[in-house]
Short mmCIF file of C-alpha atoms in Angstrom, two decimals:
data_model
loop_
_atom_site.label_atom_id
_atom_site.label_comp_id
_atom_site.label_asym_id
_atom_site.label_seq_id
_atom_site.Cartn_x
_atom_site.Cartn_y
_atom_site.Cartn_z
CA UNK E 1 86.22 65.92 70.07
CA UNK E 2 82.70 64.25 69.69
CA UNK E 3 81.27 68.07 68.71
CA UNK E 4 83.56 68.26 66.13
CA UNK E 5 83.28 64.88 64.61
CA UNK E 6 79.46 65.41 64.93
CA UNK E 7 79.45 68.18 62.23
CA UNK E 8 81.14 66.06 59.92
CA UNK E 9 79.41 62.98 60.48
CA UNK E 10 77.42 62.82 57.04
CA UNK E 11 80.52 62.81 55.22
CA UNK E 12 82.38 60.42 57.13
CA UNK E 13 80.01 57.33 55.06
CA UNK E 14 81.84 57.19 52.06
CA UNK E 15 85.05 59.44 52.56
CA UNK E 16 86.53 57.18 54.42
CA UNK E 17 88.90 54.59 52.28
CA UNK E 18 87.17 50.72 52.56
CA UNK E 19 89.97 49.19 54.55
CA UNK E 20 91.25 45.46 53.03
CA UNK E 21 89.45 42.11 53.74
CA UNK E 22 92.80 40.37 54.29
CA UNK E 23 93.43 42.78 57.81
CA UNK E 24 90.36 41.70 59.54
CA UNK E 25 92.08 37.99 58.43
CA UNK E 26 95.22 38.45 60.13
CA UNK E 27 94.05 39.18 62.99
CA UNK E 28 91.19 36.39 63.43
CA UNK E 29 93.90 34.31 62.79
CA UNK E 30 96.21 35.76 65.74
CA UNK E 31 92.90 35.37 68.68
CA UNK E 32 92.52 31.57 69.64
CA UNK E 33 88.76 32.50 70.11
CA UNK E 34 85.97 34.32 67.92
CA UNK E 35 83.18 35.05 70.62
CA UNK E 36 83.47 38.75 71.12
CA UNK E 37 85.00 41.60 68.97
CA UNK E 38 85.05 45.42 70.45
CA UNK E 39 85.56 48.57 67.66
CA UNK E 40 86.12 51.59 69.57
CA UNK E 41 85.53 54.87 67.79
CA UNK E 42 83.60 52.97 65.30
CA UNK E 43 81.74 56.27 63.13
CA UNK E 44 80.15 54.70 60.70
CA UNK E 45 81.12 51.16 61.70
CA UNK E 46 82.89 50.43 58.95
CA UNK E 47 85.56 48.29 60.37
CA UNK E 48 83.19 47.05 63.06
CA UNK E 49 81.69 45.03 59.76
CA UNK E 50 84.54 44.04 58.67
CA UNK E 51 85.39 42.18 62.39
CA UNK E 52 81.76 40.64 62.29
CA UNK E 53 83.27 38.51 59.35
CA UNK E 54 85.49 36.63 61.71
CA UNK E 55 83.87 37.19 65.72
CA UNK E 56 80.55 35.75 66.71
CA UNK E 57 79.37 39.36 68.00
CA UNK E 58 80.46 43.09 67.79
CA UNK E 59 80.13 45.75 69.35
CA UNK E 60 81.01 49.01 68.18
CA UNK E 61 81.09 52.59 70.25
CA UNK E 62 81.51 55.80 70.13
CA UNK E 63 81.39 58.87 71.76
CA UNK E 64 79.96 60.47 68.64
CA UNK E 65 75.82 60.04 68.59
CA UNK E 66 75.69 61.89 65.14
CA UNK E 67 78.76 59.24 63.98
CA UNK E 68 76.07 56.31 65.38
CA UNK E 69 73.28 57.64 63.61
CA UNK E 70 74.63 57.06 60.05
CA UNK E 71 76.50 53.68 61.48
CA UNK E 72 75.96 50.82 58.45
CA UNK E 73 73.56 47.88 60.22
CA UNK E 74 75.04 44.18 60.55
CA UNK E 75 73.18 41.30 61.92
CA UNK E 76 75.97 41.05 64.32
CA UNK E 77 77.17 44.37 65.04
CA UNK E 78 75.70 46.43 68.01
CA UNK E 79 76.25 49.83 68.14
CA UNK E 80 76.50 51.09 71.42
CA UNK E 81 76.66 55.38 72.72
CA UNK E 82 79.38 55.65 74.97
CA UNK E 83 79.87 59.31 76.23
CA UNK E 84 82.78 61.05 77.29
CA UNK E 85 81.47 61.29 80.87
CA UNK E 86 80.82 57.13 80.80
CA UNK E 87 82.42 55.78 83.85
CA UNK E 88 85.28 52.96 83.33
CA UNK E 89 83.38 50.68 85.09
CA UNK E 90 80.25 51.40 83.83
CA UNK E 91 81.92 51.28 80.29
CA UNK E 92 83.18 47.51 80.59
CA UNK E 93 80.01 46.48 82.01
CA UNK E 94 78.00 47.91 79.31
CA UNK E 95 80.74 45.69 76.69
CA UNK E 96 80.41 42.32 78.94
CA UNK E 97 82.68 42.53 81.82
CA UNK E 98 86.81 42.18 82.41
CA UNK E 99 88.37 39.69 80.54
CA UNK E 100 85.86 39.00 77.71
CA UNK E 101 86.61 40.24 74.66
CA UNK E 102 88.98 38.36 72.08
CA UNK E 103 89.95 41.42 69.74
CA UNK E 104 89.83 44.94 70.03
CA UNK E 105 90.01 47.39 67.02
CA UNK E 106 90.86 50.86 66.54
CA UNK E 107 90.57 52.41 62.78
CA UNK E 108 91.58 56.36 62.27
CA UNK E 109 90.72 56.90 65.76
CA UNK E 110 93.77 56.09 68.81
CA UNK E 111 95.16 59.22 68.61
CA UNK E 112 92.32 61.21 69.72
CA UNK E 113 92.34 59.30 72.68
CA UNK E 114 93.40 60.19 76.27
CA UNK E 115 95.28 56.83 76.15
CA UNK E 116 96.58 56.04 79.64
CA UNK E 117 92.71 55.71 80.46
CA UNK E 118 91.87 53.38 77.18
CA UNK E 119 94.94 51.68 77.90
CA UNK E 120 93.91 50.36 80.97
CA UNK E 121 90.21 50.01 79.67
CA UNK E 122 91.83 47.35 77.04
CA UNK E 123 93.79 45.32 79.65
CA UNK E 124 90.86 45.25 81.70
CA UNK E 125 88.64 43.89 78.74
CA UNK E 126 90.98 41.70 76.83
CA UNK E 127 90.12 38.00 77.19
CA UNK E 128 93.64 36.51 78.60
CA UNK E 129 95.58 34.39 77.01
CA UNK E 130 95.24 35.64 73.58
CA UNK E 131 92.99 38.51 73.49
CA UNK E 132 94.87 41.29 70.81
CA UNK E 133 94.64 45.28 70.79
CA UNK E 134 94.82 46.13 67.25
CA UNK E 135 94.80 49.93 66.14
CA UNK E 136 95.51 51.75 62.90
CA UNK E 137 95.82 54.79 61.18
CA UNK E 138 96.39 56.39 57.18
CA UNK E 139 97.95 59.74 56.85
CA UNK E 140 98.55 60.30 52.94
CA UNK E 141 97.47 59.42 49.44
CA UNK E 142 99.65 58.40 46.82
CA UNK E 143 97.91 59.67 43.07
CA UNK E 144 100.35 60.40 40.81
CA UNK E 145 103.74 62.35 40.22
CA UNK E 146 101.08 65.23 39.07
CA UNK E 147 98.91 65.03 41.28
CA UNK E 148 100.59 64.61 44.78
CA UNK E 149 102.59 67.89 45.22
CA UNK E 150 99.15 69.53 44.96
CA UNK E 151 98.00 67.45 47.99
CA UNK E 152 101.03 68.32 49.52
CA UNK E 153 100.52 71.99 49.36
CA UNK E 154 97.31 72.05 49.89
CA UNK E 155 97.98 69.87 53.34
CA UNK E 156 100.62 72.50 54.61
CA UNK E 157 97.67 75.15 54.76
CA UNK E 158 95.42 72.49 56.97
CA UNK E 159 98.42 72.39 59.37
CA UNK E 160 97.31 75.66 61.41
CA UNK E 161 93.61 73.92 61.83
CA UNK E 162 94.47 70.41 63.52
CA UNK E 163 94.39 69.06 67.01
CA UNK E 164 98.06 68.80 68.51
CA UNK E 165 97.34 65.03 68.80
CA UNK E 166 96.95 64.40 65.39
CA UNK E 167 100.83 64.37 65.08
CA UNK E 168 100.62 60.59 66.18
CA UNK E 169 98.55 60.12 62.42
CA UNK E 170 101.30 62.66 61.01
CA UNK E 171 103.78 60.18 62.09
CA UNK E 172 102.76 56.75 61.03
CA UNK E 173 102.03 55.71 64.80
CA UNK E 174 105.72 55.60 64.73
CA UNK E 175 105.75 57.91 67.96
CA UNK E 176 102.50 56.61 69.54
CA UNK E 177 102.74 54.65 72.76
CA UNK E 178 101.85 51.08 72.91
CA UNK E 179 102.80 49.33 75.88
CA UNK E 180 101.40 46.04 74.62
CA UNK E 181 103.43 42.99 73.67
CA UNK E 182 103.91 42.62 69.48
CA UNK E 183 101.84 39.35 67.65
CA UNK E 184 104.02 40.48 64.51
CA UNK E 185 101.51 43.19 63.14
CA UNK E 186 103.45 45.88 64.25
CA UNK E 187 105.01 47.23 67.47
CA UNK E 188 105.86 50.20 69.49
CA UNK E 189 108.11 52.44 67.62
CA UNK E 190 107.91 49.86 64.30
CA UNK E 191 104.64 50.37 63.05
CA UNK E 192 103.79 48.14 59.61
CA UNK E 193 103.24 49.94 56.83
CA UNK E 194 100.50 49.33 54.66
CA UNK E 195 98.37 49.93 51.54
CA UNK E 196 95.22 50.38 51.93
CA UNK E 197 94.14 50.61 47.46
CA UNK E 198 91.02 52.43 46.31
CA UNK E 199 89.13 53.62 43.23
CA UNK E 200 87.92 57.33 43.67
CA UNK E 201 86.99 60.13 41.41
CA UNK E 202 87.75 63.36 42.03
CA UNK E 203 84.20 64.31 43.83
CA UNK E 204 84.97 61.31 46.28
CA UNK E 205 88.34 62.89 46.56
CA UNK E 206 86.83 65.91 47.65
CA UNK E 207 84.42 64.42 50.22
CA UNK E 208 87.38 63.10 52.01
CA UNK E 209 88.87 66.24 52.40
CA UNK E 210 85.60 67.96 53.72
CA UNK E 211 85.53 65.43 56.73
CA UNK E 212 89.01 66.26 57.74
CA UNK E 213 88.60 68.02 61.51
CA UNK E 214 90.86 70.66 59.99
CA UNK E 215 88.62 71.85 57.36
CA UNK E 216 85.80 71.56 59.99
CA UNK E 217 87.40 73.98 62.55
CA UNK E 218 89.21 75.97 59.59
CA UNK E 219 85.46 76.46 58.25
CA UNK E 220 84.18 77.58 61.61
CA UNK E 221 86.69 79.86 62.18
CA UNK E 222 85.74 81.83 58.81
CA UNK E 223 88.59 80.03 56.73
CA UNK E 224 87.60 78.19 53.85
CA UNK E 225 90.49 75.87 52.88
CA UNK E 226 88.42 74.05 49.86
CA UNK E 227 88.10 77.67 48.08
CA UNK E 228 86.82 77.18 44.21
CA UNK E 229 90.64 78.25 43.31
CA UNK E 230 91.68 75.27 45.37
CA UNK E 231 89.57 72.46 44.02
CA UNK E 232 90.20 73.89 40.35
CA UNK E 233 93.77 73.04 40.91
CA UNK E 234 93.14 69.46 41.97
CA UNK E 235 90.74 69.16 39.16
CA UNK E 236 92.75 69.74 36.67
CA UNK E 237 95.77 67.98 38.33
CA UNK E 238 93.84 64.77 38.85
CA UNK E 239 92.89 64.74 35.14
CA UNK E 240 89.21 65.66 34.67
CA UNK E 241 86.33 65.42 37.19
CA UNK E 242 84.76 62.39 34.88
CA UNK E 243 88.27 60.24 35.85
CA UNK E 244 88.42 57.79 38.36
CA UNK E 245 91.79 57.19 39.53
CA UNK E 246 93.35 53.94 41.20
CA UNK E 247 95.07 55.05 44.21
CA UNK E 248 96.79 54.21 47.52
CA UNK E 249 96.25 55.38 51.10
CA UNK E 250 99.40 54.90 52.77
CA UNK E 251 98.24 52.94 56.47
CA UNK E 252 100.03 51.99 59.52
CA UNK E 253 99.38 49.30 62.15
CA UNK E 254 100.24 48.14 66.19
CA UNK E 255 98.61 45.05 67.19
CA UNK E 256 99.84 43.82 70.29
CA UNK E 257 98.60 40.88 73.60
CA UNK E 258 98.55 42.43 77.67
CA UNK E 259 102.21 41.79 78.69
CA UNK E 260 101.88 39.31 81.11
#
């Protein structure tokens, strides 16, 4: 997947909803210690910032060097190039051995995953007692009564274009394993819902769309889903391309400890 999220890399800076303060809270408050924070998948690091609020140091990977390139810098964020091929060993090594690290985070990114493998990268890492696995996901955006069957029409013809594993996002999480024990943020088959509230105009609207991998491959394959037909419709059903709307991305969480 790193090729494909390469391409879109540029626009993943500020497409990408800002996800709330009061999450990277939560979870601070559920590790008894603050020394070490992992983001995996971290693009342009936005939640690996958000972490460094709360953990001495951060790390943040990815498999995506493009993704790395436009990371955001933080005193106490490293960013760190972890390639597919990267072996397990060599991967916990390069974050500071078994056992060390008190939280790690997932944002928009689990379900790309070959998961039995980060699974058992995460019990491996995670500091025990008390280390947590946190990972979350947003799959639709709440505008208006207008506005939203638009979206939704315009989201069936994306359908075609997306990786079979992004039925995990299509499903709140709801269906994605997580064999880790709950710390009340969420569980296997119970994912909490959440808001994640933004201000956006309609050319930040846009943007978002443009970095979905859909539009990507649809693009690539000669199909462009964002024809001038198409945005004309959401421009005049968001109200104007001057108006900047208050609206919701609609987010789901797991957080869970290693069963012991």
């Amino acid at each position: 997947m790193a090729g494909l999220f390469d391409q879109q890399a540029d626009l993943y800076l500020d497409a990408r909803p800002t996800y709330p303060s009061h999450w990277y809270s939560m979870l601070a408050a559920r590790t008894p210690r603050h020394s070490l924070a992992l983001d995996v998948g971290t693009g342009n690091g936005q939640a690996a910032i958000g972490v460094a609020e709360h953990y001495d140091a951060v790390i943040g990977t990815d498999v995506s060097e493009a993704q790395l390139q436009h990371a955001i810098p933080h005193p106490k964020v490293t960013y760190l190039y972890t390639p597919s091929s990267i072996s397990d060993d060599d991967f916990i090594s390069s974050i500071g051995g078994e056992n060390s690290v008190d939280l790690i985070t997932v944002a928009q990114a689990v379900h790309w995953f070959d998961l039995p493998k980060f699974y058992s990268l995460v019990s491996r890492l995670l500091r025990r007692p008390g280390g947590i696995l946190a990972v979350w996901c947003y799959n639709d955006i709440v505008v208006s009564p207008t506005f939203d069957p638009v979206m939704k029409r315009f989201h069936d013809t994306t359908l075609p274009y997306w990786n079979p594993d992004i039925q995990y996002l299509f499903d709140g999480y709801k269906t994605l394993p997580f064999p880790f024990e709950s710390v009340g943020l969420g569980s296997e088959g119970k994912a909490l819902a959440l808001d994640i509230p933004k201000k956006l105009t309609l050319e930040g609207f846009l943007r978002m769309l443009r970095s979905w991998s859909a539009v990507v491959t649809a693009k690539d394959q000669g199909v462009d889903l964002l024809s001038e037909n198409v945005v004309k419709g959401f421009e005049s059903a968001w109200g104007g391309s001057n108006l900047v709307r208050s609206i919701a991305y609609k987010a789901f969480m797991l957080a869970g400890k290693v069963k012991l």
